[in-house]
Amino acid sequence: MAEFDLIAQYFTRPGLPGLNPADLGVGDDAALISVSPGHQLAISADMSVSGTHFFSEADPYAIGWKAMAVNVSDMAAMGAKPKWATLSIALPEINGEWLSAFSQGLFACADTFGVSLIGGDTTRGPLNIAINIFGEVPVGKAIRRDGAQAGDDIWVSGTLGKAALWLQHRLGKLDLDLVDVTNFAVAMHQPQPRAALGLALQEIVHAALDISDGLLADLSHILKASGKGAQLDWAALPKPELLHSSLPLTDIQQAVLAGGDDYELCFTASPRRRDEVLALANTLELPLSRIGTITEAPGLRVLNGETAIELSQKGYLHFD
Amino acid sequence: MAEFDLIAQYFTRPGLPGLNPADLGVGDDAALISVSPGHQLAISADMSVSGTHFFSEADPYAIGWKAMAVNVSDMAAMGAKPKWATLSIALPEINGEWLSAFSQGLFACADTFGVSLIGGDTTRGPLNIAINIFGEVPVGKAIRRDGAQAGDDIWVSGTLGKAALWLQHRLGKLDLDLVDVTNFAVAMHQPQPRAALGLALQEIVHAALDISDGLLADLSHILKASGKGAQLDWAALPKPELLHSSLPLTDIQQAVLAGGDDYELCFTASPRRRDEVLALANTLELPLSRIGTITEAPGLRVLNGETAIELSQKGYLHFD
């Protein structure tokens, strides 16, 4: 099968209503898009590699969903509206069943969040999925990492640690009941990027990012970029509910504070904005937890009552 | 080494004069750019995989140069001015010497063609380099593949087949003298995307693309998109000069007509534009050869005098 047939069969679809067509899409040397007047284009890139980001035998539908979802999540973290994406994919072989499920998962996520696939590349090689995503944000309204101010509340969406607990179980390092495993597997395999939240936060917050490498590791980026510190309250953190399993507190702390793959948003806002944030939680039917405070003093501390929590591993290091 | 240190050490540089800064570059969830008023954004993606696009032991400087060059070539083929790029790279290990040479080659090409690296991703995995490139083109001025008209001259820049001859020699399928191998190796490892030519052709031509998979295979895309045919004249094709080697004509024909990796531009223009095209060749000091004619009748024929040339392989198939 030639590259062009492969693209035609699995990665080309008629335009869907409500999606954002390119001026010129797949099939030329480049795609063409027009950015809305008064807007900047936000560009992000995430690469998913077999054996690094997912197990080689993982469900291809989930691989496709997640490869797109982690990119949508970056748009959410900027307060940008996701509109277009490119897919570059290296495939070890042409496996129609795999490609069909993969593209269904990819497009299911793209459709959910209004993203049009406008170009890319296909080639032979070890399985590697490189997506670039493009979104629009009104000029000057992007939510950056460097805007946190001392006294800001620190917020996080959803629940932290589910994906990490699933992974630890899958690696044989934790023992979870099947009911809990199944529950957590959804967080790992079909993460829900917080696109609507990110757009709504544009006018409210000082800084935001999405949590891919673990809360502490990612929050540290905000602190470093903003030249600030933070104190977190363990009791206020949104923890995964263990229905049929029990785990040592240290394992839960590790997952919640340093577990990767959550794709929730962490953001900081003035305490005067609390009512607006809580109203958003209601509107979006998405838990938003106020988990701590930005401090002028540097450093990042997590208090469990009066005691500081120490972790064995602070977050996911890509090349540790 | 963490991902962030790696990016800081090898892929972050102070802005260079004459380059196009992003509004917000590497280091946040997304980069931000502003597209010039009256312009569309051209977006292209090319993935380079070890073992597929280059030998694993290839010079990392050349890998870096070429990974960027093939993307710049796509902008040239659209008549777009390349401005920004993202780099997603999977690395099997952190090898400082390799990374240093790779990034030097990448930036050497980026600087030559005015491209700023504004974001991307680094991760662990089999070596894979996925670049997205972004260029600007005045609204409606992009050179597409579907505009060829019957009677158009067909042109090609530079020389065809050098990279293919080098590869055949490297694979032990052809025997070339060292002088010729060295000469052809430059075409393979440091291709020169025809950026200035692409920009200049914007107002002159009906259709264009860059030749990555072989002249016949790529020209066929223009013919298919435009609903036309073509006849080429073997005598008019720009062939590589063999200084110290001799090869059967069929090998030369195979390389010139179906050899990949040339990254020359193929374009069609009205015969009334001949003087302008030839003037461009003078200005740019780049040979531009008039190699045939677009026909109303479908099909693609190459005549050597009165005889049609038949090839054993029409072009590079990514999944043959």
PDB file of N, CA and C in Angstrom, chain A residues 3-48:
ATOM      1  N   GLU A   3       1.820   5.300   0.469  1.00  0.00           N
ATOM      2  CA  GLU A   3       1.486   6.274   1.498  1.00  0.00           C
ATOM      3  C   GLU A   3       0.153   6.963   1.208  1.00  0.00           C
ATOM      4  N   PHE A   4      -0.068   7.264  -0.072  1.00  0.00           N
ATOM      5  CA  PHE A   4      -1.245   8.062  -0.417  1.00  0.00           C
ATOM      6  C   PHE A   4      -2.535   7.265  -0.231  1.00  0.00           C
ATOM      7  N   ASP A   5      -2.473   5.964  -0.537  1.00  0.00           N
ATOM      8  CA  ASP A   5      -3.643   5.122  -0.324  1.00  0.00           C
ATOM      9  C   ASP A   5      -3.938   4.998   1.166  1.00  0.00           C
ATOM     10  N   LEU A   6      -2.876   4.867   1.949  1.00  0.00           N
ATOM     11  CA  LEU A   6      -3.031   4.723   3.390  1.00  0.00           C
ATOM     12  C   LEU A   6      -3.704   5.973   3.975  1.00  0.00           C
ATOM     13  N   ILE A   7      -3.221   7.133   3.559  1.00  0.00           N
ATOM     14  CA  ILE A   7      -3.815   8.381   4.047  1.00  0.00           C
ATOM     15  C   ILE A   7      -5.281   8.466   3.621  1.00  0.00           C
ATOM     16  N   ALA A   8      -5.529   8.110   2.362  1.00  0.00           N
ATOM     17  CA  ALA A   8      -6.900   8.195   1.855  1.00  0.00           C
ATOM     18  C   ALA A   8      -7.820   7.258   2.632  1.00  0.00           C
ATOM     19  N   GLN A   9      -7.329   6.047   2.929  1.00  0.00           N
ATOM     20  CA  GLN A   9      -8.209   5.065   3.554  1.00  0.00           C
ATOM     21  C   GLN A   9      -8.475   5.358   5.025  1.00  0.00           C
ATOM     22  N   TYR A  10      -7.451   5.806   5.742  1.00  0.00           N
ATOM     23  CA  TYR A  10      -7.618   5.894   7.203  1.00  0.00           C
ATOM     24  C   TYR A  10      -7.645   7.321   7.747  1.00  0.00           C
ATOM     25  N   PHE A  11      -7.065   8.272   7.028  1.00  0.00           N
ATOM     26  CA  PHE A  11      -6.888   9.576   7.649  1.00  0.00           C
ATOM     27  C   PHE A  11      -7.522  10.723   6.873  1.00  0.00           C
ATOM     28  N   THR A  12      -8.372  10.393   5.902  1.00  0.00           N
ATOM     29  CA  THR A  12      -9.059  11.451   5.166  1.00  0.00           C
ATOM     30  C   THR A  12     -10.556  11.244   5.336  1.00  0.00           C
ATOM     31  N   ARG A  13     -11.260  12.295   5.689  1.00  0.00           N
ATOM     32  CA  ARG A  13     -12.709  12.197   5.837  1.00  0.00           C
ATOM     33  C   ARG A  13     -13.344  13.437   5.251  1.00  0.00           C
ATOM     34  N   PRO A  14     -14.609  13.332   4.872  1.00  0.00           N
ATOM     35  CA  PRO A  14     -15.299  14.556   4.469  1.00  0.00           C
ATOM     36  C   PRO A  14     -15.379  15.493   5.671  1.00  0.00           C
ATOM     37  N   GLY A  15     -15.400  16.792   5.417  1.00  0.00           N
ATOM     38  CA  GLY A  15     -15.503  17.762   6.500  1.00  0.00           C
ATOM     39  C   GLY A  15     -16.768  17.533   7.326  1.00  0.00           C
ATOM     40  N   LEU A  16     -16.659  17.684   8.619  1.00  0.00           N
ATOM     41  CA  LEU A  16     -17.825  17.508   9.481  1.00  0.00           C
ATOM     42  C   LEU A  16     -18.395  18.871   9.837  1.00  0.00           C
ATOM     43  N   PRO A  17     -19.708  18.955   9.995  1.00  0.00           N
ATOM     44  CA  PRO A  17     -20.284  20.228  10.414  1.00  0.00           C
ATOM     45  C   PRO A  17     -19.725  20.617  11.783  1.00  0.00           C
ATOM     46  N   GLY A  18     -19.439  21.879  11.959  1.00  0.00           N
ATOM     47  CA  GLY A  18     -18.949  22.340  13.255  1.00  0.00           C
ATOM     48  C   GLY A  18     -17.447  22.245  13.392  1.00  0.00           C
ATOM     49  N   LEU A  19     -16.794  21.493  12.506  1.00  0.00           N
ATOM     50  CA  LEU A  19     -15.336  21.451  12.554  1.00  0.00           C
ATOM     51  C   LEU A  19     -14.760  22.623  11.773  1.00  0.00           C
ATOM     52  N   ASN A  20     -13.461  22.798  11.925  1.00  0.00           N
ATOM     53  CA  ASN A  20     -12.808  23.952  11.319  1.00  0.00           C
ATOM     54  C   ASN A  20     -12.053  23.516  10.082  1.00  0.00           C
ATOM     55  N   PRO A  21     -12.603  23.740   8.914  1.00  0.00           N
ATOM     56  CA  PRO A  21     -11.884  23.298   7.727  1.00  0.00           C
ATOM     57  C   PRO A  21     -10.631  24.146   7.526  1.00  0.00           C
ATOM     58  N   ALA A  22      -9.622  23.525   6.914  1.00  0.00           N
ATOM     59  CA  ALA A  22      -8.468  24.293   6.449  1.00  0.00           C
ATOM     60  C   ALA A  22      -8.869  24.973   5.137  1.00  0.00           C
ATOM     61  N   ASP A  23      -8.140  26.032   4.759  1.00  0.00           N
ATOM     62  CA  ASP A  23      -8.352  26.613   3.432  1.00  0.00           C
ATOM     63  C   ASP A  23      -7.932  25.590   2.374  1.00  0.00           C
ATOM     64  N   LEU A  24      -6.890  24.833   2.705  1.00  0.00           N
ATOM     65  CA  LEU A  24      -6.422  23.740   1.854  1.00  0.00           C
ATOM     66  C   LEU A  24      -5.932  22.648   2.793  1.00  0.00           C
ATOM     67  N   GLY A  25      -6.470  21.424   2.633  1.00  0.00           N
ATOM     68  CA  GLY A  25      -6.157  20.375   3.599  1.00  0.00           C
ATOM     69  C   GLY A  25      -5.169  19.358   3.068  1.00  0.00           C
ATOM     70  N   VAL A  26      -5.328  18.113   3.478  1.00  0.00           N
ATOM     71  CA  VAL A  26      -4.428  17.029   3.106  1.00  0.00           C
ATOM     72  C   VAL A  26      -4.292  16.935   1.584  1.00  0.00           C
ATOM     73  N   GLY A  27      -3.081  16.717   1.066  1.00  0.00           N
ATOM     74  CA  GLY A  27      -2.921  16.386  -0.341  1.00  0.00           C
ATOM     75  C   GLY A  27      -2.027  17.309  -1.137  1.00  0.00           C
ATOM     76  N   ASP A  28      -1.563  18.406  -0.562  1.00  0.00           N
ATOM     77  CA  ASP A  28      -0.609  19.255  -1.267  1.00  0.00           C
ATOM     78  C   ASP A  28       0.686  19.267  -0.468  1.00  0.00           C
ATOM     79  N   ASP A  29       1.636  20.117  -0.840  1.00  0.00           N
ATOM     80  CA  ASP A  29       2.898  20.149  -0.103  1.00  0.00           C
ATOM     81  C   ASP A  29       2.714  20.714   1.298  1.00  0.00           C
ATOM     82  N   ALA A  30       1.660  21.498   1.500  1.00  0.00           N
ATOM     83  CA  ALA A  30       1.381  22.063   2.814  1.00  0.00           C
ATOM     84  C   ALA A  30      -0.121  22.316   2.910  1.00  0.00           C
ATOM     85  N   ALA A  31      -0.613  22.358   4.120  1.00  0.00           N
ATOM     86  CA  ALA A  31      -1.977  22.816   4.342  1.00  0.00           C
ATOM     87  C   ALA A  31      -1.964  24.336   4.476  1.00  0.00           C
ATOM     88  N   LEU A  32      -3.108  24.949   4.242  1.00  0.00           N
ATOM     89  CA  LEU A  32      -3.232  26.399   4.414  1.00  0.00           C
ATOM     90  C   LEU A  32      -4.363  26.692   5.384  1.00  0.00           C
ATOM     91  N   ILE A  33      -4.096  27.555   6.356  1.00  0.00           N
ATOM     92  CA  ILE A  33      -5.162  27.985   7.270  1.00  0.00           C
ATOM     93  C   ILE A  33      -5.141  29.506   7.370  1.00  0.00           C
ATOM     94  N   SER A  34      -6.283  30.053   7.787  1.00  0.00           N
ATOM     95  CA  SER A  34      -6.367  31.487   8.063  1.00  0.00           C
ATOM     96  C   SER A  34      -6.655  31.664   9.547  1.00  0.00           C
ATOM     97  N   VAL A  35      -5.846  32.451  10.209  1.00  0.00           N
ATOM     98  CA  VAL A  35      -6.060  32.734  11.632  1.00  0.00           C
ATOM     99  C   VAL A  35      -7.027  33.904  11.753  1.00  0.00           C
ATOM    100  N   SER A  36      -8.003  33.761  12.643  1.00  0.00           N
ATOM    101  CA  SER A  36      -9.022  34.811  12.806  1.00  0.00           C
ATOM    102  C   SER A  36      -8.378  36.138  13.186  1.00  0.00           C
ATOM    103  N   PRO A  37      -8.891  37.240  12.646  1.00  0.00           N
ATOM    104  CA  PRO A  37      -8.345  38.555  13.003  1.00  0.00           C
ATOM    105  C   PRO A  37      -8.390  38.769  14.523  1.00  0.00           C
ATOM    106  N   GLY A  38      -7.367  39.411  15.039  1.00  0.00           N
ATOM    107  CA  GLY A  38      -7.324  39.687  16.476  1.00  0.00           C
ATOM    108  C   GLY A  38      -6.890  38.503  17.309  1.00  0.00           C
ATOM    109  N   HIS A  39      -6.457  37.447  16.663  1.00  0.00           N
ATOM    110  CA  HIS A  39      -6.051  36.241  17.393  1.00  0.00           C
ATOM    111  C   HIS A  39      -4.591  35.885  17.126  1.00  0.00           C
ATOM    112  N   GLN A  40      -3.975  35.263  18.121  1.00  0.00           N
ATOM    113  CA  GLN A  40      -2.696  34.599  17.923  1.00  0.00           C
ATOM    114  C   GLN A  40      -2.954  33.120  17.694  1.00  0.00           C
ATOM    115  N   LEU A  41      -1.980  32.476  17.047  1.00  0.00           N
ATOM    116  CA  LEU A  41      -2.059  31.031  16.874  1.00  0.00           C
ATOM    117  C   LEU A  41      -1.207  30.369  17.956  1.00  0.00           C
ATOM    118  N   ALA A  42      -1.834  29.460  18.713  1.00  0.00           N
ATOM    119  CA  ALA A  42      -1.101  28.664  19.708  1.00  0.00           C
ATOM    120  C   ALA A  42      -0.725  27.339  19.064  1.00  0.00           C
ATOM    121  N   ILE A  43       0.545  26.960  19.207  1.00  0.00           N
ATOM    122  CA  ILE A  43       1.077  25.757  18.563  1.00  0.00           C
ATOM    123  C   ILE A  43       1.723  24.868  19.614  1.00  0.00           C
ATOM    124  N   SER A  44       1.306  23.607  19.647  1.00  0.00           N
ATOM    125  CA  SER A  44       1.934  22.682  20.583  1.00  0.00           C
ATOM    126  C   SER A  44       2.186  21.349  19.902  1.00  0.00           C
ATOM    127  N   ALA A  45       3.165  20.603  20.407  1.00  0.00           N
ATOM    128  CA  ALA A  45       3.561  19.328  19.801  1.00  0.00           C
ATOM    129  C   ALA A  45       3.729  18.282  20.888  1.00  0.00           C
ATOM    130  N   ASP A  46       3.136  17.111  20.705  1.00  0.00           N
ATOM    131  CA  ASP A  46       3.344  15.997  21.634  1.00  0.00           C
ATOM    132  C   ASP A  46       3.573  14.729  20.843  1.00  0.00           C
ATOM    133  N   MET A  47       4.590  14.004  21.231  1.00  0.00           N
ATOM    134  CA  MET A  47       4.979  12.764  20.555  1.00  0.00           C
ATOM    135  C   MET A  47       4.659  11.592  21.490  1.00  0.00           C
ATOM    136  N   SER A  48       4.005  10.554  20.958  1.00  0.00           N
ATOM    137  CA  SER A  48       3.681   9.351  21.740  1.00  0.00           C
ATOM    138  C   SER A  48       4.404   8.160  21.116  1.00  0.00           C
TER     139      SER A  48
END
